[in-house]
Coordinates of C-alpha atoms and ligand atoms in Angstrom, one line a residue:
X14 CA 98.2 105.0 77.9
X15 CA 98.9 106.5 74.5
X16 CA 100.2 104.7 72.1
X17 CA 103.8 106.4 72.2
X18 CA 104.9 108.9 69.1
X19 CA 107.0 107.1 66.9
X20 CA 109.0 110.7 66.5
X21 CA 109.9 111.6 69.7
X22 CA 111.3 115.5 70.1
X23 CA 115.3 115.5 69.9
X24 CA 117.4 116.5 72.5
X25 CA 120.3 117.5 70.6
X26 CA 119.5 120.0 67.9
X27 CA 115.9 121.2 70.2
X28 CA 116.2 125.0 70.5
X29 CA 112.8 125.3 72.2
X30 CA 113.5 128.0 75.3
X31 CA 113.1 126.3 79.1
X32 CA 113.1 129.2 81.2
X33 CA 110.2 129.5 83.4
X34 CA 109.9 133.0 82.6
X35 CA 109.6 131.5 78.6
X36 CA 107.3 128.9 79.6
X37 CA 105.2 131.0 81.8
X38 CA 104.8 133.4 78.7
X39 CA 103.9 130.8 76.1
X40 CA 101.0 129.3 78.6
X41 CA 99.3 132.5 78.9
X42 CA 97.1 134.9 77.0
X43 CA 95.3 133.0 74.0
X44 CA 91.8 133.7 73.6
X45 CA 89.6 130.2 73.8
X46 CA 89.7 128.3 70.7
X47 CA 86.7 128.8 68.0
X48 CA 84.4 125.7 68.4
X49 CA 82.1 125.3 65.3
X50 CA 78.9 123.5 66.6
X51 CA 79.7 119.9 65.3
X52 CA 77.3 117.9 63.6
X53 CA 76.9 114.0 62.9
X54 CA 78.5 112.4 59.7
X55 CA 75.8 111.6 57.5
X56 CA 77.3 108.1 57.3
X57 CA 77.6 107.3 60.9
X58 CA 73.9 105.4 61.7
X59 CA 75.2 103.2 58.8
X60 CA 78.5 102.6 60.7
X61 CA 76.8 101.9 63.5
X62 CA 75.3 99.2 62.1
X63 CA 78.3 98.0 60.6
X64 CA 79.6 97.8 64.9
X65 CA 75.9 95.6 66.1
X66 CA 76.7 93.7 62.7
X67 CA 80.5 92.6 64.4
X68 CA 78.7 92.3 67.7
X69 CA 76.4 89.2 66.5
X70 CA 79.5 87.4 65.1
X71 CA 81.5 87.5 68.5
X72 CA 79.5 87.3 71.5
X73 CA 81.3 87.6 74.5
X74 CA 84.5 88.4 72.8
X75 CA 86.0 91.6 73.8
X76 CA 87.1 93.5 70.8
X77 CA 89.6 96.3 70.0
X78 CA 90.4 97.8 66.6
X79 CA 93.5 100.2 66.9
X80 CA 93.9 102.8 64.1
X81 CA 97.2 102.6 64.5
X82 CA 99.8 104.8 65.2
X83 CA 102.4 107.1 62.7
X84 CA 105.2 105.3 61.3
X85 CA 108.6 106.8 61.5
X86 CA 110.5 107.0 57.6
X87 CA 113.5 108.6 59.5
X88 CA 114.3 109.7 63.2
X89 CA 111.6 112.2 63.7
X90 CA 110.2 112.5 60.4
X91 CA 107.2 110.2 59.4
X92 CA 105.3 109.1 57.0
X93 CA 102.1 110.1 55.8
X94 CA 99.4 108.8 58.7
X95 CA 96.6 106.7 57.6
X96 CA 94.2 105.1 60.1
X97 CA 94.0 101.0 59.7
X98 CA 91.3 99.9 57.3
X99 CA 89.1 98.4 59.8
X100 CA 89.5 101.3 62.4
X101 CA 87.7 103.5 59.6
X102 CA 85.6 100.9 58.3
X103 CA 83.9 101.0 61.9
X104 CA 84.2 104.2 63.1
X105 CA 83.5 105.8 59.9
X106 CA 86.3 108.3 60.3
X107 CA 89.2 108.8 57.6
X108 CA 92.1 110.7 56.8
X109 CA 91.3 113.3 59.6
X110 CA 91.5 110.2 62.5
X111 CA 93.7 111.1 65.4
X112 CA 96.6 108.6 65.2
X113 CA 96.9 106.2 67.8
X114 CA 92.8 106.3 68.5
X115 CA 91.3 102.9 69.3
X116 CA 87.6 100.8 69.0
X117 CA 86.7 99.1 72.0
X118 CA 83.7 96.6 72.0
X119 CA 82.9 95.2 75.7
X120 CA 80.6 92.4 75.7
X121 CA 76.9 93.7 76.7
X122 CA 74.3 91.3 77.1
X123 CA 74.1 90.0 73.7
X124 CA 75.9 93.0 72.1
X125 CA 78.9 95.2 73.1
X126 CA 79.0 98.6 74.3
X127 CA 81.4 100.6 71.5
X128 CA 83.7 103.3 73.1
X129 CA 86.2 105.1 71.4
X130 CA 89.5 106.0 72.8
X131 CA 91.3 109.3 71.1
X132 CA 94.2 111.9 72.4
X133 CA 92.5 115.2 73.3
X134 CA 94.2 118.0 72.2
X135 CA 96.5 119.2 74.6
X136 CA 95.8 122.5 76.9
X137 CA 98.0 125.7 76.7
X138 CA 99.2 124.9 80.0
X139 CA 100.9 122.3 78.8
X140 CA 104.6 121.9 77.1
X141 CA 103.2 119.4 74.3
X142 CA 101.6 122.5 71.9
X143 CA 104.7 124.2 71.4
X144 CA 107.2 121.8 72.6
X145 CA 106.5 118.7 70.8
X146 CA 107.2 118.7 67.0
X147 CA 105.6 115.4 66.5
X148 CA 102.3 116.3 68.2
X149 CA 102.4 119.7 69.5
X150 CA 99.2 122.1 67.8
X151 CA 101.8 124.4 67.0
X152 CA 104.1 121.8 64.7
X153 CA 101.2 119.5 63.2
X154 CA 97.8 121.3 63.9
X155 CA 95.1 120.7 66.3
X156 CA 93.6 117.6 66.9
X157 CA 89.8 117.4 67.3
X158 CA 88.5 117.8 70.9
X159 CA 86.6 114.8 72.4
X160 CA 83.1 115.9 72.1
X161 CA 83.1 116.9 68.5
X162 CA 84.7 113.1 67.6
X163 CA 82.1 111.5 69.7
X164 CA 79.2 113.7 67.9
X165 CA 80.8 113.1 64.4
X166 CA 80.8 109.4 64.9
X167 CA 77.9 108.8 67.4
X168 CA 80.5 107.2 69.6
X169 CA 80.7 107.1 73.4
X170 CA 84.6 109.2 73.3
X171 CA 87.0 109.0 76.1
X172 CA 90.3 109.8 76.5
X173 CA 92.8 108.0 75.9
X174 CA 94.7 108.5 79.1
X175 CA 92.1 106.4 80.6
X176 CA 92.8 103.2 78.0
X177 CA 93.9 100.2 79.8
X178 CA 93.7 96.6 79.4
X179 CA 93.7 96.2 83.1
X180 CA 90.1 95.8 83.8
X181 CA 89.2 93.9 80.7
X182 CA 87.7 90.7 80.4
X183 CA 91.0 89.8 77.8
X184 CA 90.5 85.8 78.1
X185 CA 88.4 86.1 75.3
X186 CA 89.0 88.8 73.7
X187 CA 90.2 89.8 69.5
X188 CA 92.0 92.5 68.3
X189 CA 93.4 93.6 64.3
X190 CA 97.1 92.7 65.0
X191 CA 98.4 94.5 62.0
X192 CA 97.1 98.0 63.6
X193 CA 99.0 98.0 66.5
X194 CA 102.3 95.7 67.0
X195 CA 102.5 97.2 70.6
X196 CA 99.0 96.5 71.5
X197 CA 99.0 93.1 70.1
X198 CA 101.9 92.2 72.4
X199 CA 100.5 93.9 75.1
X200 CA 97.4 91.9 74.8
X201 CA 98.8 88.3 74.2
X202 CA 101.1 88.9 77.2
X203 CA 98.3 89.1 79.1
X204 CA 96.3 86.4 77.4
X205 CA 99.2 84.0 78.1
X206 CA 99.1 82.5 74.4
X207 CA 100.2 82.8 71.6
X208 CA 97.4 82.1 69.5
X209 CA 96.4 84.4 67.3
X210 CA 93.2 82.8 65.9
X211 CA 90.5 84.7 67.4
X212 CA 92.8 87.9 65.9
X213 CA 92.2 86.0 62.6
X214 CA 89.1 85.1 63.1
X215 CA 88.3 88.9 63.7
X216 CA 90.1 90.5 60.5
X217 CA 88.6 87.4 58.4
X218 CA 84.8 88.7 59.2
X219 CA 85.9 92.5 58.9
X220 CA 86.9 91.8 55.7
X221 CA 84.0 89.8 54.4
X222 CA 81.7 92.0 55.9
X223 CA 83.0 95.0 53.4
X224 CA 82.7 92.8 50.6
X225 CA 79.1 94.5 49.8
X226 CA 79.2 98.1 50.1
X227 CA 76.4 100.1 51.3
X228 CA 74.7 103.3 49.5
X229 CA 77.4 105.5 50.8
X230 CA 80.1 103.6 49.9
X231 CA 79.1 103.2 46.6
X232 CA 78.5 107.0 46.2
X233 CA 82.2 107.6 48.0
X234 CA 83.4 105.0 44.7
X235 CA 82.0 106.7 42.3
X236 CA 83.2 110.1 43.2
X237 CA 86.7 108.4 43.7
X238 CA 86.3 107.2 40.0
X239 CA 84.8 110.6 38.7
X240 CA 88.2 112.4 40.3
X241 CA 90.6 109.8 38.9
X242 CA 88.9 110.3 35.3
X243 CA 89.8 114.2 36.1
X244 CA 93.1 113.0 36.5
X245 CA 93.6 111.0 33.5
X246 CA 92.7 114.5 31.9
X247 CA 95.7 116.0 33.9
X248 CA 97.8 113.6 32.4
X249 CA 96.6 114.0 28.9
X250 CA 97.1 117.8 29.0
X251 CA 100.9 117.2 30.8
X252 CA 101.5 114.7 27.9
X253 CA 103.2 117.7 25.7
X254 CA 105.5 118.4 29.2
X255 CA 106.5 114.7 29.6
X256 CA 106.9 113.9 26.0
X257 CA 111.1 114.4 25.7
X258 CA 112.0 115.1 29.2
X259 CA 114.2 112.5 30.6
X260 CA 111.8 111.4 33.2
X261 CA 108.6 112.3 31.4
X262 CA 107.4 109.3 33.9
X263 CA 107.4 111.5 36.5
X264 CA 105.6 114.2 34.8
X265 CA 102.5 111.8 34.3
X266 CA 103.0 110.1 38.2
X267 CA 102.8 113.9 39.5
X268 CA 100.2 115.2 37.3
X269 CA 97.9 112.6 38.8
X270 CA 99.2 113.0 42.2
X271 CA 98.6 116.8 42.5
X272 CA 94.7 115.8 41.3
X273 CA 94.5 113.3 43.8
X274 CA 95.9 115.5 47.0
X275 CA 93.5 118.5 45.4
X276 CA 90.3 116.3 45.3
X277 CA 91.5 113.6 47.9
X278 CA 93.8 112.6 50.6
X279 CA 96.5 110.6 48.3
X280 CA 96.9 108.2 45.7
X281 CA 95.2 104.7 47.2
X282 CA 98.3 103.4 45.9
X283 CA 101.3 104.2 44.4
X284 CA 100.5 105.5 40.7
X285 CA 102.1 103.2 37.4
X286 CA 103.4 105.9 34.9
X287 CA 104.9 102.7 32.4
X288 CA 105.8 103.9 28.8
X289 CA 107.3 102.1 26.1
X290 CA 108.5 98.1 27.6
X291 CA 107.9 99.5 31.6
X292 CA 103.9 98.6 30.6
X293 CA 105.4 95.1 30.9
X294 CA 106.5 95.6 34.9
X295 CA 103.3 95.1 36.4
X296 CA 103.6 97.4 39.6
X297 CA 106.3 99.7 37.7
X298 CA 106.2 102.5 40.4
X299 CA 110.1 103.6 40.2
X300 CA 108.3 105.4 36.9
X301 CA 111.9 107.2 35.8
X302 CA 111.8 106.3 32.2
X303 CA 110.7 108.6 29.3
X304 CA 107.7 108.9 27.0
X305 CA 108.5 108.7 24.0
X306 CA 106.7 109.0 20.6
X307 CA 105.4 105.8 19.5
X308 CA 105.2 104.2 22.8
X309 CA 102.0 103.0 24.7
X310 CA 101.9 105.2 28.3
X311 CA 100.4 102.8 30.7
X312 CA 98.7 104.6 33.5
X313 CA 97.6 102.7 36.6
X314 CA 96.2 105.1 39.3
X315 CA 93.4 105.7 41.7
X316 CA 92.3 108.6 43.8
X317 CA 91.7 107.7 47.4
X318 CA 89.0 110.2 48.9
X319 CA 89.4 111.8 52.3
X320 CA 86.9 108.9 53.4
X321 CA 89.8 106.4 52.4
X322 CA 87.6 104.7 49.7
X323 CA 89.6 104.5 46.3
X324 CA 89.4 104.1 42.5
X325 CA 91.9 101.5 40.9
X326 CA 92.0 102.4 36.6
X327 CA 94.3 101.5 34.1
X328 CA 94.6 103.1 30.8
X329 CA 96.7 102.6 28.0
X330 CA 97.7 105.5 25.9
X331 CA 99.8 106.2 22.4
X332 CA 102.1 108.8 23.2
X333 CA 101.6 109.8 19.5
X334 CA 97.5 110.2 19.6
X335 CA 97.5 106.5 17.5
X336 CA 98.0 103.3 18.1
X337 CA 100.0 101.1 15.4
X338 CA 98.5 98.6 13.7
X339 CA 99.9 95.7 15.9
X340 CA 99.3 97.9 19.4
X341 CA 95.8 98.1 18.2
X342 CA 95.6 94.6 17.7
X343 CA 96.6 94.0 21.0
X344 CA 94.4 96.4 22.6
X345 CA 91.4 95.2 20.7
X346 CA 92.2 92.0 22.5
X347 CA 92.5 93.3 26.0
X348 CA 89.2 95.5 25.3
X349 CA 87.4 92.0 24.1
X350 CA 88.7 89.8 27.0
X351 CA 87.4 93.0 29.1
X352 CA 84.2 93.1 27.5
X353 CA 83.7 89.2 28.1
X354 CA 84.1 89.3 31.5
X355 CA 81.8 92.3 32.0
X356 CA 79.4 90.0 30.1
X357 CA 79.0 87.2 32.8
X358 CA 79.2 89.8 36.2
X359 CA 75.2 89.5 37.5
X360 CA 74.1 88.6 41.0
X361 CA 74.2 84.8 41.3
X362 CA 77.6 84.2 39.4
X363 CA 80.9 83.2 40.7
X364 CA 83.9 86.2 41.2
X365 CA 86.2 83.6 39.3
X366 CA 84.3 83.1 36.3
X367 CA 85.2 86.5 35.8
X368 CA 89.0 86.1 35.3
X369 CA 87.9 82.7 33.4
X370 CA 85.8 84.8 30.8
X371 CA 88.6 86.8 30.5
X372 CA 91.4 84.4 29.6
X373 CA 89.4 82.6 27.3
X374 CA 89.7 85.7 25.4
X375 CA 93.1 86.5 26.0
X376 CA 94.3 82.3 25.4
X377 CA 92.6 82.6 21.9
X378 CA 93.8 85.8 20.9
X379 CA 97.2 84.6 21.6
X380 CA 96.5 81.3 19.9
X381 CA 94.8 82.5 16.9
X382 CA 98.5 84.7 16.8
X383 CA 100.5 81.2 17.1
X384 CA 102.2 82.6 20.1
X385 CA 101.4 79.2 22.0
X386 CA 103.3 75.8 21.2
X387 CA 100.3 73.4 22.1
X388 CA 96.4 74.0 21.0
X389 CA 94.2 76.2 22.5
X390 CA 92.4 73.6 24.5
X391 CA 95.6 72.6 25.9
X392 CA 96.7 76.0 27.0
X393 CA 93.0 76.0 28.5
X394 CA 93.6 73.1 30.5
X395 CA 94.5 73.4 34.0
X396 CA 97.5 71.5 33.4
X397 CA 98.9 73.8 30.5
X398 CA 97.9 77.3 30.9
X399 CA 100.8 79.1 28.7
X400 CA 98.8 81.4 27.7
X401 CA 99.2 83.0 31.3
X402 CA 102.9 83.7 29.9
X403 CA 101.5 87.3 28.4
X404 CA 99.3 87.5 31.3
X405 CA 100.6 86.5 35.0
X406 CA 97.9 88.6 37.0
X407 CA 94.5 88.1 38.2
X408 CA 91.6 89.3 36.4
X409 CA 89.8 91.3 39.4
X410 CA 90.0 92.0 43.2
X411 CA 87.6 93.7 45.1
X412 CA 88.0 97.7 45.7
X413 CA 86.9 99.5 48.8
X414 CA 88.9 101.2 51.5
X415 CA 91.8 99.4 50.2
X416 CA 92.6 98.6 46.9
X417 CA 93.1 95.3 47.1
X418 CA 89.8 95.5 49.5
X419 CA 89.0 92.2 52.0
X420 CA 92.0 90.8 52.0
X421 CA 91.6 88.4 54.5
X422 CA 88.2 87.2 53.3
X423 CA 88.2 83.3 53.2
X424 CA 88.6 81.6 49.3
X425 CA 85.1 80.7 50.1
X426 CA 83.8 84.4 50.0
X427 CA 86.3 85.8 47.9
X428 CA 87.5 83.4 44.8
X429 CA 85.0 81.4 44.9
X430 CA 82.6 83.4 46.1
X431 CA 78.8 84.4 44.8
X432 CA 78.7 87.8 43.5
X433 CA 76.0 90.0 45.4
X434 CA 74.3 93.8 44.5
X435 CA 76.5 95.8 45.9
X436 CA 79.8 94.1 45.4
X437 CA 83.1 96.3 43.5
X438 CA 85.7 94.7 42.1
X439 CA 87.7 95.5 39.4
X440 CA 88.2 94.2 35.5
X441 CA 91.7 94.5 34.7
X442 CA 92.6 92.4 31.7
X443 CA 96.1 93.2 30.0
X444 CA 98.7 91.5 27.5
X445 CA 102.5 91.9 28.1
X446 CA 105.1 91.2 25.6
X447 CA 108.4 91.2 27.5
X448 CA 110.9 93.3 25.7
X449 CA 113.1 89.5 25.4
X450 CA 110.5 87.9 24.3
X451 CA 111.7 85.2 21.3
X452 CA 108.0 83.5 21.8
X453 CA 106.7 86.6 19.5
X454 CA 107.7 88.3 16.5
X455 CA 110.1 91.1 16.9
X456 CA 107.8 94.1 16.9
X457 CA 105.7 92.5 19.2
X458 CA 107.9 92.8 22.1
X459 CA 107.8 95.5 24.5
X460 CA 104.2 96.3 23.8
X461 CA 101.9 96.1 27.4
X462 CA 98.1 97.1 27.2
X463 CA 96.1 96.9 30.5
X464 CA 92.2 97.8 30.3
X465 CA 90.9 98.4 34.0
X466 CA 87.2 99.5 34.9
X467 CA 86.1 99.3 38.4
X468 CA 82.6 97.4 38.2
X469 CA 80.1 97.6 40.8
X470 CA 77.2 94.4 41.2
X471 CA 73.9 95.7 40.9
X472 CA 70.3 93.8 41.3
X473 CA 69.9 93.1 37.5
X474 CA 73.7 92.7 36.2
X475 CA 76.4 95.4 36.5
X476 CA 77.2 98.7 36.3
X477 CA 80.6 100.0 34.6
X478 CA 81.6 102.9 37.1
X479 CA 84.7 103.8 34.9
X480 CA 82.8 103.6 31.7
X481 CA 82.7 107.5 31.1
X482 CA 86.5 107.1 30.9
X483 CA 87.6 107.0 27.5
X484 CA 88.2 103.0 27.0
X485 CA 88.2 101.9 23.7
X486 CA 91.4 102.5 20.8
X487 CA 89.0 104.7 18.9
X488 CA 87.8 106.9 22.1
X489 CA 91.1 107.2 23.5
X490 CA 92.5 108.4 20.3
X491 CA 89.5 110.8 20.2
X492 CA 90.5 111.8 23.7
X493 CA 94.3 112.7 23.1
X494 CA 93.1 114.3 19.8
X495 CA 90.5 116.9 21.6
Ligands
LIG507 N1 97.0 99.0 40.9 C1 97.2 97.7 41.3 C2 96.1 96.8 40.7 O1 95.6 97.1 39.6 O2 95.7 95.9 41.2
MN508 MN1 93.6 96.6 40.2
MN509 MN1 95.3 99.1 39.0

């Protein structure tokens, strides 16, 4: 059955006619739809791969991977739909996915057969087109027939009428839990436990498995990077609007947002327009303040494609075209700590050196400043650490179809993990000075630089993919000056 609407029509202010002699009328007399000869996604023999890849890790194990269904923000109105991140890492399908579609691997000999279960669009005989606000073609659009999903994807496509748990094989059997709530009950009613550590088990090897990204991936990156530089610019130009309106915030947060609906789906997260002492609120995303000469304009954003893989840069701007002398010392810093963490990222090293390479940097910048009450080597030692006080966040995280990509990848493969060709993460140094801040001098405070370049692995060392975007003081004055 489908996975039920989460806006359901409502009865009380519907005004959709029910005479017969209506419905009879709004059945009849449309020509058959246009039907462009579909073609297979270029990407799809790689996806498949990605599918016999799963199949080796759980033989015997049946397998569903829901994309999940809409999500209501109030009564009938929802918000935006976005298939689950390992629904489109294995079917290869992205913002366009028919909500509520599932993966289905049954065990096959040593592999599983794949099927893909997706709502048809709905026949002119029916009620649903006109009827239905939360589904019907004439309210939302038309959803993709059966035999043009199945030749996109190179996926055996039924309906999903015909889903059932019924004649599965469920004993042992995985499924992503966070996709569905409803299917996850479903299927651990039936399995009579509770345990969820096959569910785990199957989100945990998802997850590793997108730590290295293939060819296309990588390309899908790089074009999310090239449009979020094209944003930055947006940003830059809008600058003049934002600079003394109230919320000039808002004036930067939408300038990137209309770049990333023009060239993308959305944002892949929600955009951090920080100026002036809201650069030290990490995920500042209420981003209500103003911009106001002499402040640094923190800008944290990343467009997310219509394949669902996204960019994640920071920036740090002076609202006035220069920085001061002490907001260049402190982005010199950030750009240095940066810098030496880009230095050690080669095949063979470990992800968390990274974030160590960069707070040596940042602990002896803020030592050599006498911010710190013991010695360097003290602050460096696990047990002191107070450098961390100007800089609470990790160093990197991996970037894919999420931001915060693979998740659920085991310490193992992620902290401690070897870097491979073909790995992106970012490199996201920063330095806050918390407007209160009585460990610096006065004119310190209130001053938050973030640097952050998404870096991809390659065979030899690494690759800056955010390195044509403007980075250090002098270029990004250059930049606001042209
Ligand atoms: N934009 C969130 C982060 O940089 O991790
Ligand atoms: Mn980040
Ligand atoms: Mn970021």
């Amino acid at each position: 059955m489908a996975e039920p609407s989460s806006s359901e029509p409502r009865e009380n202010r519907s005004t959709t006619p029910i005479s017969e002699a209506f419905r009879g009328f709004i059945q009849t007399g449309w020509s058959a739809p246009d039907s462009p000869t579909p073609h297979p996604l270029e990407h799809a023999p790689r996806v498949a791969q990605r599918r016999e890849k799963l199949s080796a890790e759980f033989p015997g194990v049946t397998l569903i991977i829901p994309a999940g269904s809409t999500r209501v923000r109030s009564n009938d109105t929802d918000y935006p739909y976005r298939p689950h991140t390992a629904f489109a890492y294995l079917t290869g399908w992205g913002s366009g996915t028919t909500p509520g579609s599932i993966v289905l691997g049954t065990p096959h000999g040593d592999a599983h057969q794949w099927q893909l279960f997706v709502l048809p669009p709905a026949p002119r005989t029916s009620d649903e087109f006109y009827a239905n606000p939360a589904l019907g073609e004439f309210w939302t659009g038309r959803r993709p027939g059966l035999q043009d999903v199945g030749i996109w994807l190179g996926l055996d496509t039924r309906d999903l009428a015909d889903w059932s748990l019924t004649d599965l094989d469920l004993e042992s059997s995985a499924i992503i839990a966070d996709a569905s709530e409803r299917l996850t009950r479903e299927l651990r009613d039936r399995r009579g436990t509770e345990d969820s550590s096959a569910d785990d088990r199957l989100a945990e090897v998802i997850s590793e498995m997108r730590l290295v990204k293939d060819d296309y991936e990588i390309a899908e990156l790089q074009e999310a990077v090239a449009g979020t530089h094209r944003g930055f610019q947006d940003i830059i130009d809008a600058l003049p609007t934002a600079i003394g309106h109230p919320r000039g915030e808002r004036i930067v947060e939408g300038a990137f947002h209309a770049r990333a609906r023009l060239e993308g789906n959305d944002v892949g997260y929600g955009t951090i327009a920080a100026s002036g002492s809201h650069a030290c609120i990490l995920h500042w995303v209420t981003n209500d303040g103003p911009v106001s000469p002499g402040d640094l304009l923190l800008v944290d954003a990343g467009v997310e494609r219509d394949s669902l893989y996204t960019a994640d840069i920071t920036r740090t701007l002076p609202v006035s075209g220069t920085f001061t002398q002490t907001q260049r010392l402190v982005y010199d810093a950030v750009v240095e700590a940066a810098d030496a963490a880009f230095q050690i990222v080669k095949p063979g090293a470990i992800f968390r050196e990274i974030h160590q390479a960069a707070m040596a940097v940042i602990a002896a910048k803020v030592s050599a400043w006498g911010f710190l009450p013991v010695s360097l080597d003290e602050a460096l030692a696990p047990e002191g650490q107070h450098h961390r006080r100007y800089m609470i966040h990790g160093t990197s995280h991996h970037l894919g179809l999420d931001v915060h990509d693979c998740a659920q990848a085991r310490r193992e493969m992620y902290l401690e993990g070897v870097l491979e060709p073909g790995m992106v993460f970012t490199i996201e140094p920063g330095l806050y000075f918390q407007p209160d801040d009585e460990s610096v001098p006065p004119e310190w405070r209130g001053i938050g630089v973030r640097l952050e370049d998404n870096i991809l692995v390659t065979e030899t060392g690494a690759l800056n993919l955010s390195a044509a975007i403007p980075r250090t003081a002098s270029e990004i004055e250059a930049w606001l000056r042209a």
